[in-house]
Backbone as numpy.savetxt, mean C-alpha at the origin, in Angstrom:
# Nx Ny Nz CAx CAy CAz Cx Cy Cz
-2.42 -13.05 16.85 -1.54 -12.37 18.64 -0.23 -12.91 17.58
0.88 -11.67 18.03 1.74 -11.56 18.55 2.18 -12.81 19.79
3.98 -13.58 19.16 4.16 -14.15 20.50 4.28 -13.43 21.15
4.39 -13.80 22.58 5.43 -12.72 24.03 6.40 -12.92 24.63
6.90 -14.09 23.58 8.23 -14.13 23.76 9.27 -13.41 22.50
8.85 -13.06 21.65 9.03 -11.66 20.81 8.45 -10.73 20.81
8.79 -9.66 21.53 8.40 -8.81 21.99 8.80 -7.44 20.43
9.75 -7.92 20.28 10.54 -6.40 20.18 9.48 -6.09 18.68
8.75 -7.90 17.73 8.66 -7.61 16.46 6.85 -6.52 16.74
6.21 -6.26 17.85 5.36 -5.81 18.30 5.74 -4.25 18.50
7.27 -4.03 19.07 7.71 -2.80 19.49 7.59 -1.92 17.76
8.45 -3.68 16.91 8.56 -1.64 15.58 7.45 -2.18 14.75
6.61 -2.80 15.05 5.37 -2.83 14.18 4.64 -1.21 14.52
5.15 -1.37 16.04 4.34 0.12 16.73 5.10 0.85 15.69
6.05 0.94 16.14 7.18 1.80 15.91 6.85 2.76 14.33
6.89 0.93 13.20 7.28 1.60 11.77 5.26 2.09 11.33
4.11 1.77 12.59 2.89 2.28 12.53 3.19 3.82 12.67
3.56 4.02 13.95 3.60 5.28 14.21 4.24 6.79 13.53
5.39 5.79 12.78 5.96 7.05 11.56 5.57 7.11 10.12
5.06 6.28 10.16 4.64 6.10 8.26 3.28 6.22 8.88
1.81 5.73 9.23 0.65 6.30 9.51 0.72 7.32 9.60
1.07 8.07 10.10 0.51 9.57 10.77 0.44 10.37 10.00
0.84 10.32 8.26 1.09 10.43 7.45 0.39 10.35 6.53
-0.27 8.62 6.11 -1.76 8.66 5.63 -2.81 8.70 6.68
-3.07 9.04 7.85 -4.11 9.25 8.41 -4.62 10.95 7.98
-3.54 11.95 8.07 -3.55 13.43 7.40 -4.48 12.75 5.75
-3.18 12.31 5.59 -3.95 11.93 3.73 -5.48 11.52 3.67
-5.12 10.04 4.79 -7.31 9.79 3.94 -8.11 10.12 5.43
-7.86 10.51 5.78 -8.93 11.07 7.18 -8.85 9.84 8.22
-9.38 9.79 8.99 -9.18 8.81 10.02 -9.75 7.84 10.51
-11.58 7.99 9.57 -12.33 7.14 9.25 -12.03 5.78 7.80
-11.14 6.65 7.07 -10.53 5.64 5.85 -9.39 5.29 6.27
-8.97 5.84 6.68 -7.65 5.48 7.22 -7.53 3.40 8.16
-8.19 3.90 9.01 -8.62 3.07 10.55 -9.06 1.46 9.42
-10.28 2.05 8.01 -11.16 1.22 7.38 -9.31 0.47 6.68
-8.73 1.45 5.72 -7.29 0.57 5.78 -6.64 -0.21 6.59
-6.97 0.13 7.68 -5.98 -0.52 8.56 -6.83 -2.34 8.71
-7.62 -1.72 8.71 -8.72 -3.40 8.64 -8.59 -3.85 7.47
-8.44 -3.34 6.59 -8.26 -4.02 5.19 -7.19 -5.17 4.97
-6.53 -3.75 5.37 -4.96 -4.51 4.66 -4.45 -6.02 6.10
-5.41 -5.68 7.28 -4.93 -6.88 8.04 -5.73 -8.57 7.33
-6.93 -7.74 6.99 -7.74 -8.65 6.01 -7.14 -9.30 4.97
-6.71 -8.61 4.25 -5.99 -9.36 3.11 -4.79 -10.16 3.27
-3.80 -9.18 4.42 -2.64 -9.92 4.91 -3.29 -11.54 4.73
-3.76 -11.41 5.74 -4.01 -12.97 6.63 -5.23 -13.81 4.85
-5.54 -13.20 3.92 -6.01 -14.00 2.76 -5.22 -14.32 2.11
-3.90 -13.88 2.30 -2.28 -13.73 1.82 -1.94 -14.97 2.10
-2.25 -15.37 3.48 -1.19 -16.31 4.93 -2.52 -18.01 4.04
-3.55 -18.08 3.69 -4.79 -18.47 3.52 -4.32 -19.45 2.64
-4.40 -18.44 1.36 -3.42 -19.40 -0.40 -2.51 -19.68 -0.20
-1.39 -18.75 1.06 0.06 -20.04 0.63 -0.23 -20.98 1.50
-1.81 -21.48 2.49 -1.19 -22.53 3.15 -1.72 -23.84 2.15
-2.79 -23.22 1.53 -3.14 -23.97 0.44 -1.96 -24.63 -0.54
-1.11 -23.85 -0.95 0.31 -24.49 -1.71 1.29 -25.00 -1.24
1.45 -24.22 0.36 2.79 -24.57 1.02 2.60 -24.87 2.05
2.04 -24.37 3.21 2.08 -24.92 4.12 1.02 -24.67 5.39
-0.51 -25.78 5.78 -0.95 -25.23 6.04 -1.32 -24.81 7.57
-1.58 -23.47 7.13 -0.93 -22.17 8.57 -2.29 -21.46 8.49
-2.56 -20.26 9.51 -4.13 -19.80 8.97 -3.02 -18.63 10.50
-3.63 -17.39 9.85 -2.84 -16.18 10.95 -3.72 -14.22 10.06
-3.46 -13.90 11.14 -4.46 -12.84 11.03 -3.29 -12.13 11.58
-2.51 -10.68 11.25 -1.08 -10.26 12.35 -1.59 -8.75 11.07
-1.42 -8.17 12.21 -0.76 -6.12 11.77 0.10 -6.28 11.36
1.47 -6.95 10.94 2.35 -6.63 10.49 1.82 -5.99 8.72
0.59 -6.77 8.00 0.26 -6.76 6.83 -0.13 -4.92 7.06
-0.15 -4.75 7.96 -1.31 -3.03 8.05 0.08 -1.86 8.20
0.85 -2.66 8.24 2.58 -1.90 8.72 2.61 -1.85 7.14
3.22 -3.06 6.63 3.67 -3.14 5.09 2.99 -2.25 4.06
1.57 -2.21 3.96 0.62 -1.62 3.94 0.93 -0.31 3.76
1.03 0.57 4.95 1.21 1.33 5.56 3.22 2.04 4.82
4.08 1.21 5.07 5.25 1.89 4.55 4.75 1.92 3.04
4.46 1.39 2.34 4.63 1.09 1.15 3.66 1.98 0.14
2.60 2.39 1.03 1.92 3.25 0.45 2.73 4.89 0.93
3.42 5.03 2.24 3.62 6.12 2.51 4.70 6.25 1.41
5.78 5.05 1.39 7.12 5.34 0.33 6.34 5.58 -1.46
4.99 5.55 -2.00 5.05 5.63 -3.19 4.43 7.08 -3.61
3.77 7.31 -2.11 3.53 8.87 -2.41 3.74 9.62 -2.13
5.41 9.51 -1.69 6.12 10.05 -0.98 7.51 10.13 -1.36
8.09 9.72 -2.50 9.20 9.13 -3.43 10.76 10.00 -3.52
10.34 11.42 -2.53 11.57 11.49 -2.72 11.55 12.21 -1.27
10.50 12.03 -1.10 11.00 12.66 1.01 12.20 12.18 1.65
12.88 12.89 2.71 14.09 12.52 2.84 13.52 12.25 4.27
13.94 10.43 4.19 13.68 10.07 5.75 15.37 9.66 6.45
15.63 9.29 7.59 16.84 8.90 8.42 16.35 7.26 8.80
16.28 6.56 8.37 16.51 5.11 8.12 17.15 4.86 9.57
16.91 4.75 10.35 18.02 4.13 11.91 18.30 5.60 12.55
17.41 6.61 12.39 17.59 7.42 12.64 18.70 8.60 12.08
19.69 7.59 11.52 20.94 8.26 11.20 21.50 8.09 9.89
21.14 6.84 8.94 21.03 7.51 7.57 20.17 7.73 6.83
20.66 9.03 5.49 19.59 9.61 4.88 18.57 8.79 3.90
17.58 8.58 3.45 16.87 7.38 2.47 15.90 9.26 2.07
15.48 8.16 0.46 14.24 8.18 -0.02 13.59 7.90 0.28
12.18 8.04 0.14 10.90 7.54 0.69 11.37 6.21 0.08
11.16 6.52 -1.76 11.72 4.96 -2.53 12.32 3.65 -1.89
12.81 4.39 -1.65 13.95 3.21 -0.47 13.64 2.73 0.36
12.25 3.29 1.00 11.54 2.50 1.82 11.07 1.67 1.21
10.53 1.54 0.20 9.77 0.77 -0.28 10.43 -0.67 -0.53
11.85 -0.38 -1.44 12.40 -1.13 -1.72 13.30 -2.14 -0.65
13.64 -1.40 0.79 13.71 -1.97 1.55 12.78 -2.97 2.81
11.01 -2.65 2.15 10.28 -3.35 2.68 10.16 -4.64 1.80
10.28 -5.02 0.74 10.81 -5.56 0.05 11.77 -6.27 0.35
12.70 -6.20 0.20 13.90 -6.87 0.63 13.30 -7.96 2.19
13.02 -7.10 3.22 13.00 -7.40 4.03 11.24 -8.87 4.28
10.63 -8.31 3.04 9.56 -9.18 2.78 10.92 -10.90 2.01
11.37 -11.29 1.25 12.24 -11.30 0.76 13.71 -12.29 2.07
13.84 -11.86 2.54 14.33 -12.54 3.54 13.43 -13.01 4.75
12.31 -12.73 4.86 11.69 -13.20 5.49 11.14 -14.54 5.01
10.58 -14.21 3.37 10.30 -15.76 2.72 11.63 -17.16 2.71
12.90 -16.58 2.57 13.56 -17.58 2.54 13.96 -17.83 3.83
14.02 -17.00 5.15 14.24 -17.88 6.74 13.88 -18.70 6.81
14.17 -19.01 7.82 13.43 -20.26 8.99 12.22 -19.83 10.14
12.36 -18.57 10.11 11.95 -17.59 10.87 9.55 -17.39 11.32
9.48 -17.71 12.81 8.21 -17.52 12.45 7.13 -16.69 11.66
8.01 -15.41 11.47 7.33 -13.83 10.87 6.73 -14.38 9.09
5.25 -14.54 9.22 4.60 -14.64 8.22 5.23 -13.78 6.81
5.53 -14.50 5.96 6.01 -13.68 4.98 4.61 -13.62 3.79
3.73 -14.53 3.57 2.87 -14.54 3.47 2.24 -12.81 3.76
1.50 -12.70 4.72 1.08 -11.57 5.79 1.86 -10.72 5.15
3.06 -10.68 5.48 3.99 -9.34 4.69 3.58 -8.49 3.23
3.32 -9.86 2.39 3.31 -10.21 1.12 2.09 -9.57 0.82
1.00 -10.23 1.82 -0.27 -9.17 1.09 -0.06 -7.82 2.02
0.73 -7.30 2.95 0.31 -6.28 2.72 1.24 -5.06 1.95
2.31 -5.69 1.04 2.70 -4.83 -0.21 2.03 -4.83 -0.96
1.34 -5.94 -1.24 0.57 -5.78 -2.57 -0.92 -4.77 -2.85
-0.88 -4.72 -0.86 -2.24 -4.17 -0.89 -1.93 -2.75 -1.28
-0.76 -2.08 -0.53 -0.60 -0.71 -0.71 -0.14 -0.25 -1.77
0.63 -1.37 -2.37 0.51 -0.80 -3.98 -0.44 -1.03 -4.82
-1.26 -1.31 -4.39 -2.95 -1.23 -5.30 -3.40 0.24 -4.49
-4.02 0.23 -3.52 -4.08 1.46 -3.20 -3.52 3.02 -3.65
-2.25 2.61 -3.35 -1.60 4.08 -4.11 -2.38 3.91 -5.48
-2.21 2.55 -6.24 -2.30 3.34 -7.61 -3.68 3.43 -8.03
-4.61 2.86 -7.53 -6.37 4.01 -7.46 -6.64 5.25 -7.10
-5.33 5.34 -5.62 -5.50 6.74 -5.57 -5.12 7.84 -6.23
-3.38 7.42 -6.38 -3.03 8.42 -6.64 -3.26 8.40 -8.40
-4.04 7.52 -9.00 -3.40 7.88 -11.08 -4.96 7.26 -11.05
-6.10 7.84 -9.99 -7.59 8.11 -9.86 -8.14 7.87 -11.35
-7.74 9.33 -11.49 -7.98 10.11 -13.14 -7.55 9.38 -14.26
-6.95 8.91 -14.00 -6.18 7.62 -14.73 -6.60 6.37 -15.49
-6.74 6.04 -13.68 -8.07 4.61 -14.22 -9.64 5.35 -14.93
-10.17 6.33 -13.71 -11.11 6.61 -14.43 -11.64 6.84 -16.10
-9.95 7.69 -16.89 -10.09 7.77 -18.05 -10.13 6.41 -18.68
-9.29 5.82 -18.41 -8.97 4.48 -19.18 -10.67 3.41 -19.13
-11.15 3.72 -18.47 -12.29 3.09 -17.86 -13.72 3.37 -18.92
-13.55 5.10 -18.98 -14.26 5.75 -19.49 -14.04 5.36 -21.23
-13.21 5.19 -21.44 -12.50 5.26 -22.54 -13.13 3.32 -23.10
-12.95 2.33 -22.56 -13.46 1.08 -23.11 -14.28 0.94 -22.85
-15.97 1.93 -21.80 -16.64 1.69 -21.89 -17.30 2.85 -22.87
-16.76 3.38 -23.69 -17.26 4.48 -25.39 -17.13 3.45 -26.09
-15.63 2.63 -25.93 -15.58 1.85 -27.14 -16.29 0.70 -27.64
-16.93 -0.08 -26.24 -17.71 -1.06 -25.71 -19.58 -0.65 -26.04
-19.15 0.52 -26.24 -20.79 0.91 -27.19 -21.84 1.50 -25.64
-21.22 1.04 -24.54 -21.84 1.36 -23.24 -22.40 2.87 -22.81
-21.42 3.60 -23.20 -21.10 4.79 -22.03 -21.16 5.78 -23.96
-21.63 6.97 -23.89 -21.03 7.41 -24.93 -20.24 8.94 -24.76
-19.42 8.75 -26.07 -18.52 9.49 -25.63 -18.41 10.84 -25.47
-17.70 11.27 -24.35 -18.14 12.84 -24.52 -17.57 13.66 -25.92
-18.20 14.60 -26.17 -17.57 15.53 -26.87 -17.33 17.11 -26.60
-15.99 17.42 -27.66 -15.28 18.10 -26.78 -15.37 19.27 -28.21
-15.15 20.14 -27.29 -15.45 21.89 -28.69 -14.87 22.55 -28.34
-14.18 23.49 -29.14 -13.08 24.43 -28.72 -14.02 25.64 -29.17
-13.39 26.34 -27.84 -14.67 28.14 -27.83 -13.91 28.55 -27.44
-13.63 30.08 -28.57 -12.71 31.32 -28.56 -13.33 32.36 -26.64
-12.37 32.16 -25.92 -12.53 33.25 -25.33 -11.37 33.91 -24.83
-11.53 35.20 -25.33 -10.79 36.24 -25.18 -9.68 35.98 -26.19
-8.17 35.94 -25.07 -6.87 35.79 -25.75 -7.07 34.39 -25.66
-7.68 32.99 -25.10 -7.30 31.90 -25.08 -8.09 30.79 -26.08
-8.26 29.64 -26.40 -8.93 28.95 -26.37 -9.46 28.34 -25.85
-10.54 27.21 -25.07 -10.53 26.45 -24.58 -11.39 25.19 -24.70
-11.27 24.37 -24.17 -11.61 23.05 -23.86 -13.53 23.03 -23.64
């Protein structure tokens, strides 16, 4: 729950989710995107709990983790997309990732009440979702190769077959 004395934080979360979440909802579908947001909030809460064991005791669940995850996932999927930061400054999508990380660093070193641990949880979750989503085939091939080397799965046999003017595997 956000502090009612700082409505700007809630408004910025809503605005960022509107900007970056629409594209991710189109990419993932409505149900998967809703699940993505819920898991991001839970992961952010887990990061807050882990930091409370190390730094200072607190428990929080906030939507900031889902917003950070959305920004990071969108930025990694749309690295070269042009965006207008603050409606005026042209930036590439990947720069939004660096901006999110810089904002997290500022939260971590400042004395503000904003949970830097929840933001970090969102950043990590967004990057993990992108890695396993965009690199799905590489991860699957790696797992298949490891299982084949451990002899838990047979190595697929490839044969070359001539087909008209070309060769086909």
